Short mmCIF file of C-alpha atoms in Angstrom, two decimals:
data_model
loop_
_atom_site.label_atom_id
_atom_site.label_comp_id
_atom_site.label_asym_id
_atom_site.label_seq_id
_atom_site.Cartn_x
_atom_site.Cartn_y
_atom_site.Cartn_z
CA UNK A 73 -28.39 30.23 -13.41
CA UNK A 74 -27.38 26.98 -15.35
CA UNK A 75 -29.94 24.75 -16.52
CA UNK A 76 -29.42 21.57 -15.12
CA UNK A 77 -31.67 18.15 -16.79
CA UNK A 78 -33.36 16.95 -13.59
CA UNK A 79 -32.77 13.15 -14.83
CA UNK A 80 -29.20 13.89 -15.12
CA UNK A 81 -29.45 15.66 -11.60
CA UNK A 82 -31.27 12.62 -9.85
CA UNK A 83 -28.38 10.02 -11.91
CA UNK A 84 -25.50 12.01 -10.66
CA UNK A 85 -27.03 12.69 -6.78
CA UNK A 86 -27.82 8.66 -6.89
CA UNK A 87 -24.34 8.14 -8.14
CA UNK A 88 -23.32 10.53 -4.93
CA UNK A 89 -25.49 8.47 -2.55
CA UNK A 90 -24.23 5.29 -3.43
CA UNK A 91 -20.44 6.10 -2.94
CA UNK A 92 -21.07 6.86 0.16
CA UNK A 93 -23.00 3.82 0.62
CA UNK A 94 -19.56 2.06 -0.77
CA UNK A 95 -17.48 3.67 1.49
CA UNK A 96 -19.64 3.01 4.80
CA UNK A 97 -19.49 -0.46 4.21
CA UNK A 98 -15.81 -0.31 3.81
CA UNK A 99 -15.36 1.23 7.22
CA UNK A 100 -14.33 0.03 10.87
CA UNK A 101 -18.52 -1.11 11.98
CA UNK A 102 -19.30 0.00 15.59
CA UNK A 103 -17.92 -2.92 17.44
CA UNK A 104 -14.41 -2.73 15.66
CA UNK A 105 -14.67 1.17 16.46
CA UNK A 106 -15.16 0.28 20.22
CA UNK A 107 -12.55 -3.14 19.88
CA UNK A 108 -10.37 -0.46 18.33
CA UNK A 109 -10.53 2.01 20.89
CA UNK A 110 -9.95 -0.85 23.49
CA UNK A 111 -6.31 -2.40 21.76
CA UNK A 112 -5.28 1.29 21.63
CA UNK A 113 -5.41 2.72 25.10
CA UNK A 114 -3.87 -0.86 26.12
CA UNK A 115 -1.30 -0.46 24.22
CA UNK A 116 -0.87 3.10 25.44
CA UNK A 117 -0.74 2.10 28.87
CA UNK A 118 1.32 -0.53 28.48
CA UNK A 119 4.00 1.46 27.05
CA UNK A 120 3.39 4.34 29.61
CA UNK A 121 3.39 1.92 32.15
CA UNK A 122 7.37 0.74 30.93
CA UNK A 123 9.89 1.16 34.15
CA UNK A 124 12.44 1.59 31.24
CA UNK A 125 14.43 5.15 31.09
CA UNK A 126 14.53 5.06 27.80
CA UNK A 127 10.55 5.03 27.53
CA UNK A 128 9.67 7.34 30.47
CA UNK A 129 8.20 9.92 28.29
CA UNK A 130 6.38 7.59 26.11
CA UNK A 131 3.39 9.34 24.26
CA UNK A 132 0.82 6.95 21.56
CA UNK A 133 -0.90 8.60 19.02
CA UNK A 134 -2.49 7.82 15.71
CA UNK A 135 -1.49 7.94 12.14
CA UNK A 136 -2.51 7.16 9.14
CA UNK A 137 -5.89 6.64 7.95
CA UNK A 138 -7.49 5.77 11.17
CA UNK A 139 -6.15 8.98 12.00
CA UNK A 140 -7.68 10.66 9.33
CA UNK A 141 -10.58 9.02 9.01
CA UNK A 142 -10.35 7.44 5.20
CA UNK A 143 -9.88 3.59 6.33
CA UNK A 144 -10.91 0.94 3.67
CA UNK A 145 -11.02 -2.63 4.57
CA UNK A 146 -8.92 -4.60 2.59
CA UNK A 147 -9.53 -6.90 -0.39
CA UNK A 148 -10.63 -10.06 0.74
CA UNK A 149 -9.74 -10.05 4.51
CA UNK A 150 -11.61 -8.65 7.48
CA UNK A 151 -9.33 -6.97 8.87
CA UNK A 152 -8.01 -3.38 9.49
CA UNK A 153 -4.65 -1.64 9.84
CA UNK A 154 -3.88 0.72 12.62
CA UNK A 155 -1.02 2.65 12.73
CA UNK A 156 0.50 3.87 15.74
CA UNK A 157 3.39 6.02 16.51
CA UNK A 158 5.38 5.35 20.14
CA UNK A 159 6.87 9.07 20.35
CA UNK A 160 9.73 9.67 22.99
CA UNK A 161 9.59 13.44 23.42
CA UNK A 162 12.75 13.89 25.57
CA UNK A 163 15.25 11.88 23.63
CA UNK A 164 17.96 13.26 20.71
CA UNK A 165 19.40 11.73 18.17
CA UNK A 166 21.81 10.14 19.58
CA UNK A 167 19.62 7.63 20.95
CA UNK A 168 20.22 4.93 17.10
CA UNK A 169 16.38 3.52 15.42
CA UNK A 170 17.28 0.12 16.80
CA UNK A 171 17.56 0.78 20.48
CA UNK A 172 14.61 2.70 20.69
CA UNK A 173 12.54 0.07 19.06
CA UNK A 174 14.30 -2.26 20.96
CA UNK A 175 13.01 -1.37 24.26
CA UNK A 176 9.95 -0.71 22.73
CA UNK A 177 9.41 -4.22 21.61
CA UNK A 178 10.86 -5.27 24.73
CA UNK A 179 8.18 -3.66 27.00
CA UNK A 180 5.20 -5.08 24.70
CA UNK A 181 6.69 -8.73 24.62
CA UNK A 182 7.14 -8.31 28.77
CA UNK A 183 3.40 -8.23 28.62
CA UNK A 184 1.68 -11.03 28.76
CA UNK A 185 -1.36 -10.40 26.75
CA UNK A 186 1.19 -8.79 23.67
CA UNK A 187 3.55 -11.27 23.54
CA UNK A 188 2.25 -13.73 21.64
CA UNK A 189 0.78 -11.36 19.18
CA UNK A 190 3.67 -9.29 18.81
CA UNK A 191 5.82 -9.64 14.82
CA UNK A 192 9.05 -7.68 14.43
CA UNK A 193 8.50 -5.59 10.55
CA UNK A 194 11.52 -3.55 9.27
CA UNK A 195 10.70 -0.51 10.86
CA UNK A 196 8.13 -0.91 13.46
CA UNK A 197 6.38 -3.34 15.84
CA UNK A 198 2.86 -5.31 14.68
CA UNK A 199 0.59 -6.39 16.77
CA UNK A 200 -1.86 -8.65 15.18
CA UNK A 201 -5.50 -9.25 16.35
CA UNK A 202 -6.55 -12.79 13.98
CA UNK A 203 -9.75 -11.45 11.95
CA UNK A 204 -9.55 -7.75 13.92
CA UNK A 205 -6.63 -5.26 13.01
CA UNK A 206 -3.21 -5.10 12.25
CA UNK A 207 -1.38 -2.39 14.76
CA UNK A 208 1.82 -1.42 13.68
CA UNK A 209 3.57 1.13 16.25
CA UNK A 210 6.34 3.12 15.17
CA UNK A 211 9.02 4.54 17.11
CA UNK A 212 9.85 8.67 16.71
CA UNK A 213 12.02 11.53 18.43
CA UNK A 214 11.94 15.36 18.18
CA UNK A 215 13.23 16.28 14.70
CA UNK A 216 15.09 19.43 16.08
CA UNK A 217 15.47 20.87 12.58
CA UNK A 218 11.42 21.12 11.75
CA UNK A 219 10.10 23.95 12.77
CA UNK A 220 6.38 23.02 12.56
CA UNK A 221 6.87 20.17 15.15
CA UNK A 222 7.91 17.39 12.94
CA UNK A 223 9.58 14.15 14.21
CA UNK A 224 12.33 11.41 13.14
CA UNK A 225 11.33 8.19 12.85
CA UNK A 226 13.78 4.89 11.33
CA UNK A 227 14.57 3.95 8.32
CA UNK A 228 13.97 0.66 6.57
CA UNK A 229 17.56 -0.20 8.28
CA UNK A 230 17.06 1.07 11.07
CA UNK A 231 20.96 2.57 10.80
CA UNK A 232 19.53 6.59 10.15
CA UNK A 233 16.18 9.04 11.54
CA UNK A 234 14.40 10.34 8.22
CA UNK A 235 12.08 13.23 8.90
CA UNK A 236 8.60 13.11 9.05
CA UNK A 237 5.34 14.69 10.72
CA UNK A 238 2.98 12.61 11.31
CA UNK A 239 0.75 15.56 13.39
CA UNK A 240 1.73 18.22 10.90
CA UNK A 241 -0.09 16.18 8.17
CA UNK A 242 -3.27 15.46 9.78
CA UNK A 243 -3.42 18.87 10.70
CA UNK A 244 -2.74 20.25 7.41
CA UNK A 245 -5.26 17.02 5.80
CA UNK A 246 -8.13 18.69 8.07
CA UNK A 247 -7.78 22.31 7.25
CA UNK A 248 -8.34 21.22 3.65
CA UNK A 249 -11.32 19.10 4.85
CA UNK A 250 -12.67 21.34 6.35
CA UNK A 251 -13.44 23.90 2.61
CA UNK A 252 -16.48 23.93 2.07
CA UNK A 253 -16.97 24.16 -2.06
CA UNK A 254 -19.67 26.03 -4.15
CA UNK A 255 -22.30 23.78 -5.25
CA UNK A 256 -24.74 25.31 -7.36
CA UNK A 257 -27.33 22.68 -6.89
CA UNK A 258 -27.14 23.34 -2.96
CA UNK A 259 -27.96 26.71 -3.42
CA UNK A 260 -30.96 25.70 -5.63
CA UNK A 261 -32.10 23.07 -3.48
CA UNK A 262 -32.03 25.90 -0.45
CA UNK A 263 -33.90 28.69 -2.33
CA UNK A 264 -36.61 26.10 -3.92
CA UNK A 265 -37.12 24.01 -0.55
CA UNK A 266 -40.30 25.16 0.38
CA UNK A 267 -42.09 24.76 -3.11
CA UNK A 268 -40.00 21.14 -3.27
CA UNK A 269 -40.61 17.54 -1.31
CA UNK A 270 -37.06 16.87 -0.24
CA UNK A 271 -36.09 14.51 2.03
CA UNK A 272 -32.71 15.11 3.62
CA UNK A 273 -29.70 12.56 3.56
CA UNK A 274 -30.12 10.95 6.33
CA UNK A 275 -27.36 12.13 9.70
CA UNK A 276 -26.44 8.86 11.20
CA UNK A 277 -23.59 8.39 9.56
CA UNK A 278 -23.55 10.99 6.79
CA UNK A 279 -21.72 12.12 4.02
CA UNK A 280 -18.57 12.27 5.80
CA UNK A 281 -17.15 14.76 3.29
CA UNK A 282 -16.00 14.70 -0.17
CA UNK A 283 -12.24 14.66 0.26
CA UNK A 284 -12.72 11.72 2.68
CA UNK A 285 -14.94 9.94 0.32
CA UNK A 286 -12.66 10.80 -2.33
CA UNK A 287 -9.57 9.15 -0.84
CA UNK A 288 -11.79 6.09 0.15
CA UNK A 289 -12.99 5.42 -3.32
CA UNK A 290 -9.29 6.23 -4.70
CA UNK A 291 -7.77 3.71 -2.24
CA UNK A 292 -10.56 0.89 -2.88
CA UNK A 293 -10.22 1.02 -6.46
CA UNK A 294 -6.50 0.90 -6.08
CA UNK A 295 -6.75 -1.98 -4.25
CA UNK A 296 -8.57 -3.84 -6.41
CA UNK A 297 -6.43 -2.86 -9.63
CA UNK A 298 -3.25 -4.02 -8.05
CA UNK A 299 -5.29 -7.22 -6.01
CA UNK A 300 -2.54 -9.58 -7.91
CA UNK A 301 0.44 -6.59 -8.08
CA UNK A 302 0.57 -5.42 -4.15
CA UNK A 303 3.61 -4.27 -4.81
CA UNK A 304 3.36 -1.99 -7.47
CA UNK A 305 0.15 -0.49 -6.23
CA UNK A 306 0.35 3.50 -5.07
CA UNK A 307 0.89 4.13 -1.59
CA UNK A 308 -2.05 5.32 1.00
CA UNK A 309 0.07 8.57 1.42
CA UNK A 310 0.36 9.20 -2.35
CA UNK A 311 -3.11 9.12 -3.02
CA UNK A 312 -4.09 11.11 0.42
CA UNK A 313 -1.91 13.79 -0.36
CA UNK A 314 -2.35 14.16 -3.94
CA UNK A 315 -6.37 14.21 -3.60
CA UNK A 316 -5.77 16.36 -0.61
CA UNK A 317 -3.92 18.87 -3.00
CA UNK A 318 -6.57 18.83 -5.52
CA UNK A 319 -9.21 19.05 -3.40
CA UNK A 320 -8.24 22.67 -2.36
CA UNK A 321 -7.12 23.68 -5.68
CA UNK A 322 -10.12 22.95 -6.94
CA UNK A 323 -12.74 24.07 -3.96
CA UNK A 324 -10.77 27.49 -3.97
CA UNK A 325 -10.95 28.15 -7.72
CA UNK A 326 -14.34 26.55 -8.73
CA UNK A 327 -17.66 26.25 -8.61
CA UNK A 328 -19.62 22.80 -9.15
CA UNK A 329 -23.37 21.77 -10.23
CA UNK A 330 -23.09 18.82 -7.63
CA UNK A 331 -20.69 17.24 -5.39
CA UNK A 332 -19.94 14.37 -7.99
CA UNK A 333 -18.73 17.06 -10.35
CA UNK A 334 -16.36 18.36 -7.86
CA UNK A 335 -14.93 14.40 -7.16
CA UNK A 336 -14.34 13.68 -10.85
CA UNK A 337 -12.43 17.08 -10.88
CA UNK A 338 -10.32 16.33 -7.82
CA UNK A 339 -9.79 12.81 -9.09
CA UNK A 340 -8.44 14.32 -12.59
CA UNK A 341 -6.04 16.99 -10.91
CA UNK A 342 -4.63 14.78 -8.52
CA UNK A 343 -1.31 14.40 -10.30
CA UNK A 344 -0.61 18.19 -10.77
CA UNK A 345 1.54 18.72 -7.75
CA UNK A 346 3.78 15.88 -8.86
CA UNK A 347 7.31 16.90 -9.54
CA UNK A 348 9.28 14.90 -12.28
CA UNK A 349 12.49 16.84 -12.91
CA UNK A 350 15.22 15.32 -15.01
CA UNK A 351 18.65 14.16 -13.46
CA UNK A 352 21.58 12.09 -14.95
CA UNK A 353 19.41 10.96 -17.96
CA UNK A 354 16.62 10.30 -15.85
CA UNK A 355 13.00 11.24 -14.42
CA UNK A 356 13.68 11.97 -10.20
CA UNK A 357 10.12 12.03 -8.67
CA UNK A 358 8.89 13.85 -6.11
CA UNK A 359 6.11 14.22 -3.59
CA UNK A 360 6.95 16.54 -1.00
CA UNK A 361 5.50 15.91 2.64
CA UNK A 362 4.45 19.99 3.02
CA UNK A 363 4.82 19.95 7.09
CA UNK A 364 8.81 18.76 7.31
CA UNK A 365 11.45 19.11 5.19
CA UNK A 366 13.86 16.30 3.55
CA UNK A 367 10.64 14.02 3.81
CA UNK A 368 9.66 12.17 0.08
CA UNK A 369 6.34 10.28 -0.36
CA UNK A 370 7.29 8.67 -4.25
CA UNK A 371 11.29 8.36 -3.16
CA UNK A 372 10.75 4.63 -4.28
CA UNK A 373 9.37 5.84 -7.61
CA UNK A 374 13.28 6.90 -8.60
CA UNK A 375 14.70 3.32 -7.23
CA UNK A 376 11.48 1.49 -8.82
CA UNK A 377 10.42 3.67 -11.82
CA UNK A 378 7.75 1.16 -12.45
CA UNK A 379 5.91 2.22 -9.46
CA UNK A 380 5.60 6.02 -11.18
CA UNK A 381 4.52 3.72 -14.32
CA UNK A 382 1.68 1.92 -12.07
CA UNK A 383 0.46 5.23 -10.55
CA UNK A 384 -0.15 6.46 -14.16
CA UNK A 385 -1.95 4.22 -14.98
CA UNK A 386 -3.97 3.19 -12.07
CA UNK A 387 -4.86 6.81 -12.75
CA UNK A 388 -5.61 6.76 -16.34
CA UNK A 389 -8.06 3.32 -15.44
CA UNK A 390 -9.49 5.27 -12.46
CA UNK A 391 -10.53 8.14 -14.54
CA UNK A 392 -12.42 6.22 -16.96
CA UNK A 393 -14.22 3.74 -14.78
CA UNK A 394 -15.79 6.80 -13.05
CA UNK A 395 -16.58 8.04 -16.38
CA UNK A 396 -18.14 4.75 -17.33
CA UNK A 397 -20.57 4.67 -13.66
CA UNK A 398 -21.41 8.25 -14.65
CA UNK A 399 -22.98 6.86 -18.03
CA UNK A 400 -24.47 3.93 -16.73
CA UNK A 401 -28.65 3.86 -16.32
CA UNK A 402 -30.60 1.58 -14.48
CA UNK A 403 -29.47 -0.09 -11.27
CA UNK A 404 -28.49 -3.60 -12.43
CA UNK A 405 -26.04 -1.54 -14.99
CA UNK A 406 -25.08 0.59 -11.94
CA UNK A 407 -24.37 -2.42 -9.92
CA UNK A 408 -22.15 -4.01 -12.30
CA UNK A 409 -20.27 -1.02 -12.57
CA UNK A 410 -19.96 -0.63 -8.95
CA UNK A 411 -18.50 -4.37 -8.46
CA UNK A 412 -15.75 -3.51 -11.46
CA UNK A 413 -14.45 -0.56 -9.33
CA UNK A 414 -14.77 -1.43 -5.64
CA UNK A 415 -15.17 -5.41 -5.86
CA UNK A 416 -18.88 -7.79 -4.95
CA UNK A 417 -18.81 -6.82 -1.37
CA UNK A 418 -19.12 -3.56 -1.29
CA UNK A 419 -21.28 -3.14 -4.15
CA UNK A 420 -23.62 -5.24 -3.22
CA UNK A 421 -23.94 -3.73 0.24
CA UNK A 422 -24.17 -0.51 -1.44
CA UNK A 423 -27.04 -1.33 -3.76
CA UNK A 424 -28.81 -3.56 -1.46
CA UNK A 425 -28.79 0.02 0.98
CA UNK A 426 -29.94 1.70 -2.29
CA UNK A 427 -33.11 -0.30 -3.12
CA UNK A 428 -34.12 -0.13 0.65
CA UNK A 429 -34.11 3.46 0.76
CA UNK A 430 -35.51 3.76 -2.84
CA UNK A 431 -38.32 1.50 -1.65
CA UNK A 432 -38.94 3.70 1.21
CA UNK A 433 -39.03 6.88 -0.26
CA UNK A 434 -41.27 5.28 -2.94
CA UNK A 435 -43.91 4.79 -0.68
CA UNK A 436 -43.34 7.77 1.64
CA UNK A 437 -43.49 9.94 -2.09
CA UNK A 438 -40.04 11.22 -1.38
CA UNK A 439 -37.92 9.88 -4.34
CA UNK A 440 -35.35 12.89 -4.22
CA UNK A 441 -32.77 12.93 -1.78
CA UNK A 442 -30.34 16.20 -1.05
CA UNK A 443 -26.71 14.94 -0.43
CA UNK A 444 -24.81 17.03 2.37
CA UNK A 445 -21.38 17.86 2.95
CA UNK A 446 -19.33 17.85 6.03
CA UNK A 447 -21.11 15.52 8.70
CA UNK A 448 -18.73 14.23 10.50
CA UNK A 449 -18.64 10.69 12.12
CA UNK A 450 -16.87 10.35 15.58
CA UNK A 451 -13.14 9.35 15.68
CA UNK A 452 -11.11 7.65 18.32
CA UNK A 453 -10.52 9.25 21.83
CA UNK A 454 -9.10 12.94 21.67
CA UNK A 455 -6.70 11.93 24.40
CA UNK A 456 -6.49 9.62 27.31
CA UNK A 457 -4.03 10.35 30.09
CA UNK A 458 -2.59 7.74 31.38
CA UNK A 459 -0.69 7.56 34.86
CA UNK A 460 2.25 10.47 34.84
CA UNK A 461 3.08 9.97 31.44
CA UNK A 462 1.87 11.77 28.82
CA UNK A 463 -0.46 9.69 26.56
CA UNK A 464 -2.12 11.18 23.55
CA UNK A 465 -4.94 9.79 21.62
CA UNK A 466 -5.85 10.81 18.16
CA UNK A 467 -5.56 14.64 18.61
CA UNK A 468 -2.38 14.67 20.41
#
């Protein structure tokens, strides 16, 4: 068995406890979870409600991050984004983007309550709750040609269906999730419990998992390089399915001292699976979406090459920030560090958590604390049926 310095093994478990004291307070709190659940079944049953032909097979589901569980609150604002997607099941393509997000939008500005929250984006339909959420809803039909289940949703145009699969992903994202990797110090902590005074990470709202917390801290840091650059930062998806990649690359292949071992190694693998091939004098990008065909995630890096350039080196900056909290010693050091990453906010909810339970276990003579893996926190509704229709929640 490795030898592992105890004083680097407390720094790096207190460098794992305090990410995922970052990312908690980064998170939807209980009441937006419950206000949350609330604005989606209405909107479900709203739509399911519609006396419109085109929308009698309506079924609401949820994409995204809320979907999978890695929301961040953004930089400076208080509220959240959840995505929706309006799916008409017994529709074909020749049913054009526009209609069908016509009637859509038609039905939700028919309501009384929606209407004067309702804003028309490119592709989709936003509902905005002032100081609560965003929620966009996006219209899709069967994509015949996918044979896992995938689905067509508009364009920016709204002229052509592009393929996507917005079920296929989360599926796939939580079968990778759900790998549970080889950490040495686990194994030690197991075999020397009884001879040890270990107090276990606490289960109300626990680790929720390293890939999670991976694409949390990825995200947040993101924001925060690009706070000025919005445009040029890396998309959610990008970063989700890159760390997603790595994460089972790396779980299936390698063992790890510690779960902060295994992050830093995701983090530095993430952009193996990204193709550049050259074409016409050029770098063409790609990202593939692994659950439909024909379906891009970095299509804008070959219109906007400088969006490849700010992935690099939000990656690059990433990388070594991590390496720099790694080094760090002492928490006013740490807490600096923290605040360059992930901005004041969440730092100093972080640390403030820190010193609490430091303080605690200081007086209780538990100083050591055993990070877990793979407690999950709940998620919205599996499904809620609503009238005749058939209206799925998150699992649908």
């Amino acid at each position: 068995m490795n030898y592992l310095d105890p004083k680097l093994q407390a720094r790096q478990t207190q460098i794992v406890e305090v990410l995922e004291l970052v990312c908690q307070s980064l998170e939807l709190t209980d009441a937006q979870f419950s206000l949350a659940r609330q604005r989606y079944e209405g909107v479900g049953a709203c739509l399911a409600g519609s006396d419109d032909p085109v929308l009698r097979a309506i079924a609401i589901y949820l994409q995204g991050s809320t979907a999978l569980r890695t929301t961040v609150r953004p930089v400076g604002v208080n509220e959240h984004d959840v995505d929706l997607v309006a799916h008409v099941s017994d529709l074909d393509v020749a049913i054009s983007p526009a209609a069908l997000k016509k009637a859509i939008g038609d039905c939700l500005r028919a309501n009384g309550n929606y209407a004067p929250l309702l804003e028309e984006m490119p592709r989709c339909w936003r509902l905005s709750y002032a100081n609560e959420f965003h929620m966009d809803i996006t219209p899709s039909i069967p994509n015949p040609g996918c044979r896992s289940g995938g689905e067509l949703v508009p364009d920016k145009t709204l002229r052509a269906w592009k393929p996507s699969n917005p079920k296929g992903y989360r599926r796939l994202f939580e079968e990778r999730a759900k790998l549970v990797p080889m950490i040495r110090l686990r194994k030690r902590i197991a075999k020397d419990s009884t001879h040890a005074n270990i107090e276990p990470y606490p289960e109300a709202g626990g680790f929720k998992g390293i890939l999670r917390r991976t694409v949390q801290i990825s995200k947040r840091h993101r924001d925060i390089v690009f706070v000025d650059e919005p445009d040029l930062a890396p998309l959610s998806v990008i970063i989700t399915t890159l760390a997603a990649r790595s994460y089972e690359w790396c779980v299936r292949n390698h063992e790890y001292d510690n779960e902060l071992e295994l992050v830093l190694d995701v983090i530095d693998h993430m952009p193996d699976t990204i193709e550049a091939i050259p074409m016409d004098g050029r770098i063409q990008w790609f990202i593939w979406n692994e659950t439909t065909a024909g379906e891009n995630f970095a299509e804008k890096w070959n219109r906007h090459p400088e969006r490849a350039e700010s992935f690099y080196h939000w990656h690059r900056a990433f990388r070594a920030d991590l390496a720099q909290l790694v080094a760090v010693s002492g928490l006013d050091r740490l807490s600096e560090a923290l605040k360059g990453l992930f901005g004041s906010r969440p730092a100093t909810a972080a640390m403030d958590s820190l010193t609490d339970r430091v303080t605690a276990a200081r007086s209780g003579g538990n100083l050591f604390l055993a990070p877990k893996v793979g407690l999950i926190v709940g998620a919205l509704p599996a499904s809620t049926a609503v009238r005749a229709n058939t209206f799925y929640g998150s699992n649908g």
